[in-house]
Structure formats: structure tokens, C-alpha cells
Amino acid sequence: MTKYHAIRDQLLDRLDTMAPGEQLPPERVLVRELGVSRMTLRRATDELVASGVVRRRPGAGVFAVGPKLDTALSATSFTEDMRARGLRPGSAILSFERRAAGARIGRRLEVSPAADVVHVTRLRLADDEPMSIEALYIPEGTVPGLSPEDLENASYYDMLRTRYDVTIARGVQTIEPTVTDEEESDKLGVPLHSPALLFERTSWTAEGAVVEFVRSIYRGDRYQIRTELSVPQ
Ligand code: GLP
């Protein structure tokens, strides 16, 4: 194991005993305590910053970050997911438009390219902290009269159930690694090209109608996927 990996592991052990938001001792103290060079310590800390275990606040120091949020592979809504963790869900509308589906989205929504769709982008927040950006596409006929205000700090899935009497019966989701572009970094409050998870979800009603195609970018420093493994019999 290289020297800086060993230091990284020592820092990780130390962070295990710390509360989120607690500050690591200053660099000069750690250098002395761990008996390493400033450069090795920096390298180890940089790696922890990149993987989201600690956050560096310029001029203030390095702080412990809480554990990542485990996201399960189920058709849960962001709102339900955050509530189940005791976090306050929020959303800010970044854009809202009605337009023709076009070939690519039309294929995803199983409608013709000329069909009207509602396209909404939302910043999703947990206790006011930005977590993800979602680009949601809905066939216009599924949500007549939907306005941006309806979705501000509200759940789309709740709205489908209560206002449009639509229940999601089936979903398919893909997950890929990606990095944040300029706009995403700005909205999510992370450095340019930060690691992120790209989720693409399509959901259907029991009758087989598509009710959403969603492209969500989740912060890689705050999210991990947890899945129960079935054992082949
Ligand atoms: C998750 C899913 C999206 C879905 C959304 C609905 O974030 N990745 O595909 O559209 O939940 O959430 P809500 O009901 O809170 O708007």
C-alpha cells in the first residue's frame, strides 16, 4: 500500500468516529500526529474530497460529511424517498414547456414525434441541499392543465394519483456513471465534472401507457446504490 493510501485509511478511521459537519484537525496538527509530509496528507485529503467523504471549505478547513444516501432500485418517488429518511423534500422548477416530442423523446414516450409533451426540469432538494436535477417528459394528454406552480415543492407522483387518477404499475430504469456539466455543477453546487449517477426511468400504467420518461442526474458524492442480492437457487 502506498504511503498516501495508508494515511487515507487512517483519516477514514478517524472520520468514522466524527459527526457530520465536524472539522478535522488543521493540516499542521495532522502532519505532526501522523508523521507524514504535507504533500502526502494533501494527496490523501484530496482523494477523500473527491469521493465525497469530506468537504473542504477554503479558508476554514476540512469537514466530515454524513454518509451517502442509499438509493434502492424501486419505483419510489423522490418525495417518498426523502420522507422515509426523515429529510424534507423540495423542488425548484428550472424550466417548464409544452412542445412537440421529437423523434428521440417520442420513442421513449411511445408517442409520435409531433405529439405534445410537457418537459419540466426540476432541482430536487433534501433539507434544502441540492441532490439531483431531473428532466421529466410527460405526454401532454396524461396531465392536461398542469402548470409549473403545481410542481413547485410538490410530488409529481402524488399529483398523478390525486389529480389525474393515474397509478404507476411498472417501471424500467438504467443507471450509468457520468460527470456534471457546467450548468449541472452550478445548480448542484459541486465542482465542474464531478462524478454523478445518471438514471433514466420510464414508467407505465397497468394499461400500458407511458406516464413519464425521466433523466435524472444524482450527485455522486451524496448517493450510492444499495441493492439486495438474490442468490441463484
Ligand atoms: C424519482 C425518480 C423520477 C420520478 C420522481 C418523482 O426522483 N428518479 O423518475 O419522476 O422520483 O418524484 P416526485 O413524486 O417527488 O416528484
PDB file of C-alpha atoms and ligand atoms in Angstrom:
ATOM      1  CA  MET A   1       0.000   0.000   0.000  1.00  0.00           C
ATOM      2  CA  THR A   2       1.367   3.439  -0.869  1.00  0.00           C
ATOM      3  CA  LYS A   3       2.041   5.907   1.930  1.00  0.00           C
ATOM      4  CA  TYR A   4      -0.853   8.152   0.981  1.00  0.00           C
ATOM      5  CA  HIS A   5      -3.313   5.243   0.854  1.00  0.00           C
ATOM      6  CA  ALA A   6      -2.259   4.313   4.399  1.00  0.00           C
ATOM      7  CA  ILE A   7      -2.831   7.917   5.510  1.00  0.00           C
ATOM      8  CA  ARG A   8      -6.186   7.997   3.721  1.00  0.00           C
ATOM      9  CA  ASP A   9      -7.238   4.870   5.660  1.00  0.00           C
ATOM     10  CA  GLN A  10      -6.126   6.422   8.950  1.00  0.00           C
ATOM     11  CA  LEU A  11      -8.167   9.509   8.154  1.00  0.00           C
ATOM     12  CA  LEU A  12     -11.154   7.303   7.281  1.00  0.00           C
ATOM     13  CA  ASP A  13     -10.869   5.541  10.668  1.00  0.00           C
ATOM     14  CA  ARG A  14     -10.827   8.891  12.360  1.00  0.00           C
ATOM     15  CA  LEU A  15     -13.796  10.158  10.331  1.00  0.00           C
ATOM     16  CA  ASP A  16     -15.804   7.099  11.435  1.00  0.00           C
ATOM     17  CA  THR A  17     -15.769   8.492  14.958  1.00  0.00           C
ATOM     18  CA  MET A  18     -16.759  12.008  13.887  1.00  0.00           C
ATOM     19  CA  ALA A  19     -20.201  13.556  13.445  1.00  0.00           C
ATOM     20  CA  PRO A  20     -21.214  15.092  10.075  1.00  0.00           C
ATOM     21  CA  GLY A  21     -20.069  18.707   9.978  1.00  0.00           C
ATOM     22  CA  GLU A  22     -17.264  18.156  12.485  1.00  0.00           C
ATOM     23  CA  GLN A  23     -13.898  19.605  11.499  1.00  0.00           C
ATOM     24  CA  LEU A  24     -10.691  17.618  11.012  1.00  0.00           C
ATOM     25  CA  PRO A  25      -7.706  18.989  12.922  1.00  0.00           C
ATOM     26  CA  PRO A  26      -5.663  21.556  10.956  1.00  0.00           C
ATOM     27  CA  GLU A  27      -3.088  20.309   8.463  1.00  0.00           C
ATOM     28  CA  ARG A  28      -0.064  21.187  10.620  1.00  0.00           C
ATOM     29  CA  VAL A  29      -1.509  19.140  13.529  1.00  0.00           C
ATOM     30  CA  LEU A  30      -2.260  16.103  11.329  1.00  0.00           C
ATOM     31  CA  VAL A  31       1.192  16.278   9.724  1.00  0.00           C
ATOM     32  CA  ARG A  32       2.732  16.039  13.189  1.00  0.00           C
ATOM     33  CA  GLU A  33       0.323  13.425  14.571  1.00  0.00           C
ATOM     34  CA  LEU A  34       0.533  11.099  11.551  1.00  0.00           C
ATOM     35  CA  GLY A  35       4.223  11.701  10.891  1.00  0.00           C
ATOM     36  CA  VAL A  36       3.797  12.457   7.176  1.00  0.00           C
ATOM     37  CA  SER A  37       4.724  15.200   4.777  1.00  0.00           C
ATOM     38  CA  ARG A  38       2.255  17.931   3.965  1.00  0.00           C
ATOM     39  CA  MET A  39       2.190  16.689   0.364  1.00  0.00           C
ATOM     40  CA  THR A  40       1.183  13.129   1.332  1.00  0.00           C
ATOM     41  CA  LEU A  41      -1.514  14.445   3.641  1.00  0.00           C
ATOM     42  CA  ARG A  42      -2.846  16.730   0.874  1.00  0.00           C
ATOM     43  CA  ARG A  43      -2.972  13.864  -1.588  1.00  0.00           C
ATOM     44  CA  ALA A  44      -4.890  11.667   0.864  1.00  0.00           C
ATOM     45  CA  THR A  45      -7.279  14.505   1.731  1.00  0.00           C
ATOM     46  CA  ASP A  46      -7.826  15.354  -1.959  1.00  0.00           C
ATOM     47  CA  GLU A  47      -8.946  11.797  -2.545  1.00  0.00           C
ATOM     48  CA  LEU A  48     -11.415  11.977   0.347  1.00  0.00           C
ATOM     49  CA  VAL A  49     -12.763  15.271  -1.016  1.00  0.00           C
ATOM     50  CA  ALA A  50     -13.212  13.742  -4.483  1.00  0.00           C
ATOM     51  CA  SER A  51     -15.093  10.740  -3.100  1.00  0.00           C
ATOM     52  CA  GLY A  52     -17.388  12.976  -1.035  1.00  0.00           C
ATOM     53  CA  VAL A  53     -16.304  11.767   2.414  1.00  0.00           C
ATOM     54  CA  VAL A  54     -15.102  15.213   3.460  1.00  0.00           C
ATOM     55  CA  ARG A  55     -15.693  18.732   2.222  1.00  0.00           C
ATOM     56  CA  ARG A  56     -13.015  21.404   2.008  1.00  0.00           C
ATOM     57  CA  ARG A  57     -14.126  24.938   2.841  1.00  0.00           C
ATOM     58  CA  PRO A  58     -11.479  27.339   1.602  1.00  0.00           C
ATOM     59  CA  GLY A  59     -10.034  29.332   4.455  1.00  0.00           C
ATOM     60  CA  ALA A  60     -11.934  27.265   7.053  1.00  0.00           C
ATOM     61  CA  GLY A  61     -10.663  23.672   6.877  1.00  0.00           C
ATOM     62  CA  VAL A  62     -11.827  20.148   6.099  1.00  0.00           C
ATOM     63  CA  PHE A  63     -15.147  18.855   7.448  1.00  0.00           C
ATOM     64  CA  ALA A  64     -16.737  15.420   7.770  1.00  0.00           C
ATOM     65  CA  VAL A  65     -19.741  14.775   5.503  1.00  0.00           C
ATOM     66  CA  GLY A  66     -22.585  12.457   6.584  1.00  0.00           C
ATOM     67  CA  PRO A  67     -22.892   9.013   4.969  1.00  0.00           C
ATOM     68  CA  LYS A  68     -24.134   8.851   1.380  1.00  0.00           C
ATOM     69  CA  LEU A  69     -27.836   8.294   0.811  1.00  0.00           C
ATOM     70  CA  ASP A  70     -28.559   4.730  -0.218  1.00  0.00           C
ATOM     71  CA  THR A  71     -30.946   4.675  -3.107  1.00  0.00           C
ATOM     72  CA  ALA A  72     -32.897   1.493  -3.657  1.00  0.00           C
ATOM     73  CA  LEU A  73     -33.887   0.243  -7.068  1.00  0.00           C
ATOM     74  CA  SER A  74     -37.640   0.697  -6.803  1.00  0.00           C
ATOM     75  CA  ALA A  75     -40.305   2.879  -8.361  1.00  0.00           C
ATOM     76  CA  THR A  76     -40.364   5.228  -5.358  1.00  0.00           C
ATOM     77  CA  SER A  77     -40.750   8.961  -5.836  1.00  0.00           C
ATOM     78  CA  PHE A  78     -38.096  11.396  -4.682  1.00  0.00           C
ATOM     79  CA  THR A  79     -40.618  12.805  -2.186  1.00  0.00           C
ATOM     80  CA  GLU A  80     -41.392   9.422  -0.590  1.00  0.00           C
ATOM     81  CA  ASP A  81     -37.717   8.523  -0.557  1.00  0.00           C
ATOM     82  CA  MET A  82     -36.692  11.702   1.290  1.00  0.00           C
ATOM     83  CA  ARG A  83     -39.603  11.464   3.756  1.00  0.00           C
ATOM     84  CA  ALA A  84     -38.659   7.880   4.589  1.00  0.00           C
ATOM     85  CA  ARG A  85     -35.213   9.156   5.584  1.00  0.00           C
ATOM     86  CA  GLY A  86     -36.637  11.952   7.740  1.00  0.00           C
ATOM     87  CA  LEU A  87     -35.458  14.607   5.262  1.00  0.00           C
ATOM     88  CA  ARG A  88     -37.612  17.451   3.944  1.00  0.00           C
ATOM     89  CA  PRO A  89     -38.141  17.035   0.165  1.00  0.00           C
ATOM     90  CA  GLY A  90     -38.126  20.125  -2.010  1.00  0.00           C
ATOM     91  CA  SER A  91     -38.081  21.006  -5.677  1.00  0.00           C
ATOM     92  CA  ALA A  92     -37.451  24.142  -7.666  1.00  0.00           C
ATOM     93  CA  ILE A  93     -38.668  24.385 -11.254  1.00  0.00           C
ATOM     94  CA  LEU A  94     -35.771  25.253 -13.566  1.00  0.00           C
ATOM     95  CA  SER A  95     -37.815  25.154 -16.790  1.00  0.00           C
ATOM     96  CA  PHE A  96     -41.314  24.202 -17.935  1.00  0.00           C
ATOM     97  CA  GLU A  97     -42.509  23.992 -21.530  1.00  0.00           C
ATOM     98  CA  ARG A  98     -45.013  22.297 -23.809  1.00  0.00           C
ATOM     99  CA  ARG A  99     -43.529  21.210 -27.098  1.00  0.00           C
ATOM    100  CA  ALA A 100     -43.532  18.527 -29.793  1.00  0.00           C
ATOM    101  CA  ALA A 101     -41.917  15.305 -28.573  1.00  0.00           C
ATOM    102  CA  GLY A 102     -39.406  14.966 -31.400  1.00  0.00           C
ATOM    103  CA  ALA A 103     -38.096  11.588 -32.536  1.00  0.00           C
ATOM    104  CA  ARG A 104     -35.953  10.648 -29.518  1.00  0.00           C
ATOM    105  CA  ILE A 105     -38.411  11.563 -26.741  1.00  0.00           C
ATOM    106  CA  GLY A 106     -41.327  10.343 -28.873  1.00  0.00           C
ATOM    107  CA  ARG A 107     -39.760   6.886 -28.946  1.00  0.00           C
ATOM    108  CA  ARG A 108     -39.290   6.937 -25.165  1.00  0.00           C
ATOM    109  CA  LEU A 109     -42.861   8.056 -24.510  1.00  0.00           C
ATOM    110  CA  GLU A 110     -44.272   5.780 -27.222  1.00  0.00           C
ATOM    111  CA  VAL A 111     -45.977   8.713 -28.967  1.00  0.00           C
ATOM    112  CA  SER A 112     -45.482  10.242 -32.436  1.00  0.00           C
ATOM    113  CA  PRO A 113     -42.716  12.866 -32.866  1.00  0.00           C
ATOM    114  CA  ALA A 114     -45.424  15.509 -33.436  1.00  0.00           C
ATOM    115  CA  ALA A 115     -47.320  14.693 -30.198  1.00  0.00           C
ATOM    116  CA  ASP A 116     -47.339  17.351 -27.470  1.00  0.00           C
ATOM    117  CA  VAL A 117     -45.277  16.687 -24.378  1.00  0.00           C
ATOM    118  CA  VAL A 118     -44.700  18.579 -21.154  1.00  0.00           C
ATOM    119  CA  HIS A 119     -40.989  18.993 -20.428  1.00  0.00           C
ATOM    120  CA  VAL A 120     -40.071  20.033 -16.895  1.00  0.00           C
ATOM    121  CA  THR A 121     -36.648  20.320 -15.320  1.00  0.00           C
ATOM    122  CA  ARG A 122     -36.504  20.340 -11.543  1.00  0.00           C
ATOM    123  CA  LEU A 123     -33.799  20.750  -8.960  1.00  0.00           C
ATOM    124  CA  ARG A 124     -34.546  18.274  -6.168  1.00  0.00           C
ATOM    125  CA  LEU A 125     -33.559  19.180  -2.635  1.00  0.00           C
ATOM    126  CA  ALA A 126     -33.242  17.340   0.675  1.00  0.00           C
ATOM    127  CA  ASP A 127     -33.374  19.655   3.677  1.00  0.00           C
ATOM    128  CA  ASP A 128     -32.587  22.468   1.186  1.00  0.00           C
ATOM    129  CA  GLU A 129     -29.438  20.729  -0.091  1.00  0.00           C
ATOM    130  CA  PRO A 130     -29.436  20.142  -3.882  1.00  0.00           C
ATOM    131  CA  MET A 131     -29.368  16.408  -4.628  1.00  0.00           C
ATOM    132  CA  SER A 132     -30.345  15.958  -8.243  1.00  0.00           C
ATOM    133  CA  ILE A 133     -31.578  17.553 -11.441  1.00  0.00           C
ATOM    134  CA  GLU A 134     -34.458  15.813 -13.159  1.00  0.00           C
ATOM    135  CA  ALA A 135     -35.566  16.323 -16.732  1.00  0.00           C
ATOM    136  CA  LEU A 136     -39.108  14.974 -16.824  1.00  0.00           C
ATOM    137  CA  TYR A 137     -41.053  14.334 -20.064  1.00  0.00           C
ATOM    138  CA  ILE A 138     -44.778  13.597 -19.877  1.00  0.00           C
ATOM    139  CA  PRO A 139     -47.277  13.010 -22.715  1.00  0.00           C
ATOM    140  CA  GLU A 140     -49.473  16.124 -22.661  1.00  0.00           C
ATOM    141  CA  GLY A 141     -52.652  14.020 -22.660  1.00  0.00           C
ATOM    142  CA  THR A 142     -51.666  12.468 -19.292  1.00  0.00           C
ATOM    143  CA  VAL A 143     -51.553  15.786 -17.444  1.00  0.00           C
ATOM    144  CA  PRO A 144     -53.954  18.308 -19.034  1.00  0.00           C
ATOM    145  CA  GLY A 145     -53.738  21.743 -17.415  1.00  0.00           C
ATOM    146  CA  LEU A 146     -50.524  21.007 -15.489  1.00  0.00           C
ATOM    147  CA  SER A 147     -48.704  24.245 -14.601  1.00  0.00           C
ATOM    148  CA  PRO A 148     -45.206  24.912 -13.198  1.00  0.00           C
ATOM    149  CA  GLU A 149     -46.705  26.072  -9.884  1.00  0.00           C
ATOM    150  CA  ASP A 150     -48.317  22.650  -9.433  1.00  0.00           C
ATOM    151  CA  LEU A 151     -44.892  21.035  -9.277  1.00  0.00           C
ATOM    152  CA  GLU A 152     -43.064  23.628  -7.189  1.00  0.00           C
ATOM    153  CA  ASN A 153     -42.139  21.796  -3.964  1.00  0.00           C
ATOM    154  CA  ALA A 154     -44.648  19.084  -4.830  1.00  0.00           C
ATOM    155  CA  SER A 155     -44.615  15.440  -5.831  1.00  0.00           C
ATOM    156  CA  TYR A 156     -45.345  14.526  -9.444  1.00  0.00           C
ATOM    157  CA  TYR A 157     -46.355  11.007  -8.410  1.00  0.00           C
ATOM    158  CA  ASP A 158     -48.813  12.402  -5.814  1.00  0.00           C
ATOM    159  CA  MET A 159     -50.259  14.674  -8.465  1.00  0.00           C
ATOM    160  CA  LEU A 160     -50.661  11.789 -10.907  1.00  0.00           C
ATOM    161  CA  ARG A 161     -52.595   9.821  -8.279  1.00  0.00           C
ATOM    162  CA  THR A 162     -54.741  12.527  -6.758  1.00  0.00           C
ATOM    163  CA  ARG A 163     -55.435  14.915  -9.641  1.00  0.00           C
ATOM    164  CA  TYR A 164     -55.214  12.669 -12.679  1.00  0.00           C
ATOM    165  CA  ASP A 165     -56.194   9.343 -11.137  1.00  0.00           C
ATOM    166  CA  VAL A 166     -53.155   7.628 -12.687  1.00  0.00           C
ATOM    167  CA  THR A 167     -51.210   4.887 -10.890  1.00  0.00           C
ATOM    168  CA  ILE A 168     -47.768   3.731 -11.933  1.00  0.00           C
ATOM    169  CA  ALA A 169     -47.721  -0.050 -12.298  1.00  0.00           C
ATOM    170  CA  ARG A 170     -44.339  -0.740 -13.886  1.00  0.00           C
ATOM    171  CA  GLY A 171     -41.005   0.965 -14.418  1.00  0.00           C
ATOM    172  CA  VAL A 172     -37.648   0.383 -16.083  1.00  0.00           C
ATOM    173  CA  GLN A 173     -34.533   2.228 -15.043  1.00  0.00           C
ATOM    174  CA  THR A 174     -30.952   2.340 -16.273  1.00  0.00           C
ATOM    175  CA  ILE A 175     -28.044   3.722 -14.256  1.00  0.00           C
ATOM    176  CA  GLU A 176     -24.795   4.994 -15.699  1.00  0.00           C
ATOM    177  CA  PRO A 177     -21.847   6.917 -14.359  1.00  0.00           C
ATOM    178  CA  THR A 178     -21.431  10.437 -15.680  1.00  0.00           C
ATOM    179  CA  VAL A 179     -19.864  13.776 -14.752  1.00  0.00           C
ATOM    180  CA  THR A 180     -21.630  17.091 -14.212  1.00  0.00           C
ATOM    181  CA  ASP A 181     -21.508  19.757 -16.920  1.00  0.00           C
ATOM    182  CA  GLU A 182     -21.258  23.465 -16.213  1.00  0.00           C
ATOM    183  CA  GLU A 183     -24.942  24.108 -15.595  1.00  0.00           C
ATOM    184  CA  GLU A 184     -25.454  20.969 -13.523  1.00  0.00           C
ATOM    185  CA  SER A 185     -22.386  21.766 -11.399  1.00  0.00           C
ATOM    186  CA  ASP A 186     -23.673  25.260 -10.814  1.00  0.00           C
ATOM    187  CA  LYS A 187     -27.169  24.131  -9.790  1.00  0.00           C
ATOM    188  CA  LEU A 188     -25.946  21.222  -7.663  1.00  0.00           C
ATOM    189  CA  GLY A 189     -23.207  23.283  -6.026  1.00  0.00           C
ATOM    190  CA  VAL A 190     -20.400  20.878  -6.945  1.00  0.00           C
ATOM    191  CA  PRO A 191     -17.171  21.412  -8.927  1.00  0.00           C
ATOM    192  CA  LEU A 192     -17.279  21.084 -12.726  1.00  0.00           C
ATOM    193  CA  HIS A 193     -17.047  17.463 -13.917  1.00  0.00           C
ATOM    194  CA  SER A 194     -17.934  15.976 -10.526  1.00  0.00           C
ATOM    195  CA  PRO A 195     -18.883  12.290 -10.568  1.00  0.00           C
ATOM    196  CA  ALA A 196     -22.616  11.720 -10.802  1.00  0.00           C
ATOM    197  CA  LEU A 197     -25.142   8.969 -11.452  1.00  0.00           C
ATOM    198  CA  LEU A 198     -27.387   9.223 -14.483  1.00  0.00           C
ATOM    199  CA  PHE A 199     -30.745   7.488 -14.004  1.00  0.00           C
ATOM    200  CA  GLU A 200     -33.121   7.094 -16.929  1.00  0.00           C
ATOM    201  CA  ARG A 201     -36.554   5.900 -15.916  1.00  0.00           C
ATOM    202  CA  THR A 202     -39.649   5.049 -17.925  1.00  0.00           C
ATOM    203  CA  SER A 203     -42.895   4.346 -16.068  1.00  0.00           C
ATOM    204  CA  TRP A 204     -46.124   2.783 -17.309  1.00  0.00           C
ATOM    205  CA  THR A 205     -49.686   2.439 -16.085  1.00  0.00           C
ATOM    206  CA  ALA A 206     -51.260  -1.013 -15.722  1.00  0.00           C
ATOM    207  CA  GLU A 207     -52.927  -0.386 -19.114  1.00  0.00           C
ATOM    208  CA  GLY A 208     -49.514   0.034 -20.733  1.00  0.00           C
ATOM    209  CA  ALA A 209     -49.452   3.818 -21.233  1.00  0.00           C
ATOM    210  CA  VAL A 210     -46.148   5.620 -20.612  1.00  0.00           C
ATOM    211  CA  VAL A 211     -46.602   8.346 -17.982  1.00  0.00           C
ATOM    212  CA  GLU A 212     -43.032   9.607 -17.775  1.00  0.00           C
ATOM    213  CA  PHE A 213     -39.573   9.429 -19.173  1.00  0.00           C
ATOM    214  CA  VAL A 214     -37.090  10.935 -16.726  1.00  0.00           C
ATOM    215  CA  ARG A 215     -33.397  11.691 -16.982  1.00  0.00           C
ATOM    216  CA  SER A 216     -32.033  12.399 -13.513  1.00  0.00           C
ATOM    217  CA  ILE A 217     -28.506  13.381 -12.560  1.00  0.00           C
ATOM    218  CA  TYR A 218     -27.766  12.481  -8.925  1.00  0.00           C
ATOM    219  CA  ARG A 219     -24.712  13.779  -7.085  1.00  0.00           C
ATOM    220  CA  GLY A 220     -22.091  11.048  -6.892  1.00  0.00           C
ATOM    221  CA  ASP A 221     -20.722  12.460  -3.656  1.00  0.00           C
ATOM    222  CA  ARG A 222     -24.109  12.078  -1.925  1.00  0.00           C
ATOM    223  CA  TYR A 223     -25.603   8.949  -3.490  1.00  0.00           C
ATOM    224  CA  GLN A 224     -24.837   5.289  -3.690  1.00  0.00           C
ATOM    225  CA  ILE A 225     -26.973   2.405  -4.897  1.00  0.00           C
ATOM    226  CA  ARG A 226     -27.878  -0.318  -2.465  1.00  0.00           C
ATOM    227  CA  THR A 227     -29.424  -3.487  -3.691  1.00  0.00           C
ATOM    228  CA  GLU A 228     -30.439  -6.717  -2.027  1.00  0.00           C
ATOM    229  CA  LEU A 229     -28.864  -9.604  -3.920  1.00  0.00           C
ATOM    230  CA  SER A 230     -30.904 -12.642  -4.756  1.00  0.00           C
ATOM    231  CA  VAL A 231     -28.960 -15.884  -4.552  1.00  0.00           C
ATOM    232  CA  PRO A 232     -29.376 -18.163  -7.589  1.00  0.00           C
ATOM    233  CA  GLN A 233     -31.008 -21.416  -6.476  1.00  0.00           C
TER     234      GLN A 233
HETATM  235  C1  GLP B   1     -37.577   9.980  -8.626  1.00  0.00           C
HETATM  236  C2  GLP B   1     -37.405   9.346  -9.990  1.00  0.00           C
HETATM  237  C3  GLP B   1     -38.132  10.093 -11.082  1.00  0.00           C
HETATM  238  C4  GLP B   1     -39.554  10.440 -10.664  1.00  0.00           C
HETATM  239  C5  GLP B   1     -39.544  11.186  -9.355  1.00  0.00           C
HETATM  240  C6  GLP B   1     -40.941  11.539  -8.858  1.00  0.00           C
HETATM  241  O1  GLP B   1     -36.736  11.077  -8.479  1.00  0.00           O
HETATM  242  N1  GLP B   1     -35.991   9.215 -10.345  1.00  0.00           N
HETATM  243  O2  GLP B   1     -38.164   9.264 -12.220  1.00  0.00           O
HETATM  244  O3  GLP B   1     -40.171  11.234 -11.653  1.00  0.00           O
HETATM  245  O4  GLP B   1     -38.918  10.382  -8.376  1.00  0.00           O
HETATM  246  O5  GLP B   1     -40.769  12.224  -7.667  1.00  0.00           O
HETATM  247  P1  GLP B   1     -41.850  13.185  -7.035  1.00  0.00           P
HETATM  248  O6  GLP B   1     -43.118  12.424  -6.923  1.00  0.00           O
HETATM  249  O7  GLP B   1     -41.264  13.573  -5.715  1.00  0.00           O
HETATM  250  O8  GLP B   1     -41.984  14.368  -7.962  1.00  0.00           O
END
